[in-house]
Amino acid sequence: MGKMRVHRFFAAVARWVVRLRLLVIAAWVAALVASVMLLPSLGSQVNSDPSLFLPRSAPSVQAQTLGTPVLGNGDTSRITVVAATRSGKLTSSDNAAVTREEGLLKQVNGVESVRDTGTSPSGDAVELTVVVNHASHNVAALKPEIQALSKTFARANAPAGFQMHLAGQAATNAANNKSANKATGKIGMYSVVFIVVLLLIVLRSLVAAVITFIPSVVSLLVAERLIGELGSHGMQISSVTQTLLIVLMLGAGTDYGLFLVYRFREELRAGRDRGTAVAASLAHVGESITASAGTVILALLTLLFAGFGLYRYLAVPLALGIAVMLLAGLTLLPALLSVCAPLMFRKIKPADQGGPAEPQRDGLWGRIAGRAVRRPVAVLTIGVLVFAGLALAVTGYKTANVTHSTSAPAGSDVAKGNAILASDFPASTGNPSDLILRYSAPVWKHPQDLATAQDKLRGSGQFTGLAGPLGTPGQAGASLTAQQYAALHSKLGPPATAASHAKGVVAPPGGSGGSGSGASSGHGHGHGRGHGRGRGQGQSQASDLIPRAEFEVYRATAPYVSSDGLTVRFTAGLTAGSQTSTAGMNATPAVRAALAKAASASHATDSGVAGQAAGLYDVSSTANSDMSVIIPIAVVAIAILLALVLRSLIAPLYLVVTIAASYLAALGLTTLLVITLGGADGLVYLLPFLMFIFLLALGEDYNILIMTRIREEARLLPLKEAVIRAIGRTGPTVTSAGLILAGTFAVFAVFGGGVMGGQLQAIGLGLALGVLLDTFGVRTLLVPSIVVLCGRWNWWPSRLSARARHGSGGPPPPPMQSPPPQRRSAPAPW
């Protein structure tokens, strides 16, 4: 009865859509136009930094919060502007251009402050820090400000050979956003071309191919705008979401379209007129399409239980996209079929034009299924051995780091700025480890604790290029003693405002000042600018003035101590490797331990490690812990949904197991190709989790299509014949759908280099391999074999299980009577 009610519901929907087909099409056109005109684009809301999706409890997030007085709060961003000459040291003309640039930067809307943070040790570059009133993750708001900052360079009238560039994390994030949008556009374009060509091949009709594909494109465009609107209201949208949305909706949406179009063609061949064929097709496969989409939506919504925000924020956008696509598949596609039916499959003459019913053939896949069901044990054994062999390669799996968030796109203005920043201002490069210490009293009152912390950090062996409140230790003329720091503070106040107190206190450029200072040249700032820029005031005796070099070292320490003196920041490279290396990420526990020892020795009350390596270590840890929570929830949820759709408690068990088998085989094959043969240092941390969720959801799509068809045929045929008939009729659909879905993921693997630095290309490869293994191995060989071996238990405890006990899929024959002639010799289905 439940099955009949569902069938009648979709039949009613089909009649309603066919009757109001023009109104349905007009409604979708209006929705598309309104969303494009009224809602923000998805690309404007995308953020590419995974560390921004960490929970507040993550150690790196806590360290970032602890370091707010020196690192800045979440409501502002620091954008670095570097200006450098190619012809030796800065000239007066260069300095004048920098002064003009400072004035232009201050005029940009959204800029809160512009500060000259000094000159490089070689004297050929200047660093300016611009604070803007938007958080670094708010890419949509930062974009116009960053563009406005870049446009000021041309108006500074810099001399020939003098260059200015943006640099730092916020500018890099915006550049990566632009690169990701370009890459996803390319992925979308090539996916469209691939899908249309493949549809032409399998459907042999241009009109049929276009009609099948239109709902996917329309639903994608509408969903992108709806998700962009969610992003404008605070939902974090990652480049992973943006890319997977395109691939998922174009691939899976076309699959659902094929389910309906193939059944429509089948109904035409059975002799139905076109209007009836549309209604009958939706009545038959509407439940399968809805259940398939529901499976994907349910699997995606389980991500809401994830602790890692990047996973959690995938749930609603992608589920919303699938929901929009389902609505289009149940309304727009049948309406288009009704309008364009006369132009499709012209070689098939429907009944309303006097055409006879064509004989239905099971074709190649029916013959393959026939061989499989004759020897189910052998087929199943060989399949298990092959999949187990591929799965063994998983033992070589390693996690790699994600390098995208500090590596600006090659050739971009930001990449050039970051290169100058790294070479001329090594202690200020946009990507150090930030070692945060918190004290109970201002550090200038107990400067010896700074020296103790510095010595402990240097002696730990974990850091290179350490810089902090006392300058750069070990670099001649670039450091201060604890006593010098305290004395300079008493005369000049905090380093951030030292330039305003330099008049009459600091020796002019070129002046030696007092003796015994211990600093002969600035920490990369020996050619000072600002208030001491070539205009030294000699109101005091030279012997009483602070040496210029010592002043520049002190002024350069402004980013390392908070205004109240309670929070201290050291920056350093990592001995283990760069912030973007796997070794650097994996060194995080040792780095945290070294900082904890320095904090204890220097009487700090709290400490923490911030920076990319620490953030991505926490990302990897959080992401891995989510697997143990989300995967069981997803498996149980999908199994329950399968039980409801198939009305069976047995079939969902082996169907979920087959998905796990294809997942492990695909992950092993990806590991083999990328790490063992490709020489990569690991796979992106997102890959295992996303592969499982997507293969579980998308693999069950094909399970539902095949199993519902087997169930439909088993009502009239013995089980083996029902399997052969179902595989024969659905085989072309599953094959075409699998190739389309795998192809869209393959496009992602080939053209996804601009998304997260190319790290996500392996996900496209893994998903493509998983879909192919699922399509050609699991659905067409393993599942039919298991179905035949299980016999009537496939449908237990539904009524069909009891019917199958009597030797056929139909109702049991009455007692003491011979069965109907056409079924007299039918073998037992199990």
Coordinates of N, CA, C and O in Angstrom, one line a residue, residues 484 514-519 547 550:
Q484 N 69.0 48.2 27.9 CA 68.8 49.2 26.9 C 67.3 49.4 26.6 O 66.8 50.5 26.4
G514 N 75.4 58.9 21.4 CA 76.2 58.5 22.5 C 76.9 57.2 22.3 O 76.6 56.4 21.4
S515 N 78.0 57.0 23.0 CA 78.8 55.8 22.8 C 78.3 54.7 23.7 O 77.6 54.9 24.6
G516 N 78.8 53.5 23.4 CA 78.5 52.3 24.2 C 77.1 51.9 24.1 O 76.5 51.2 25.0
S517 N 76.4 52.2 23.0 CA 75.0 51.8 22.9 C 74.8 50.3 22.5 O 73.8 49.8 22.9
G518 N 75.8 49.8 21.9 CA 75.7 48.4 21.6 C 75.0 48.1 20.3 O 74.7 46.9 20.0
A519 N 74.5 49.1 19.6 CA 73.8 48.9 18.3 C 74.3 49.8 17.3 O 74.3 51.0 17.4
P547 N 71.8 56.9 19.9 CA 72.3 56.6 18.6 C 71.1 56.3 17.6 O 70.1 55.6 18.0
E550 N 70.3 52.6 17.3 CA 69.6 52.0 18.4 C 68.2 52.4 18.4 O 67.3 51.6 18.8

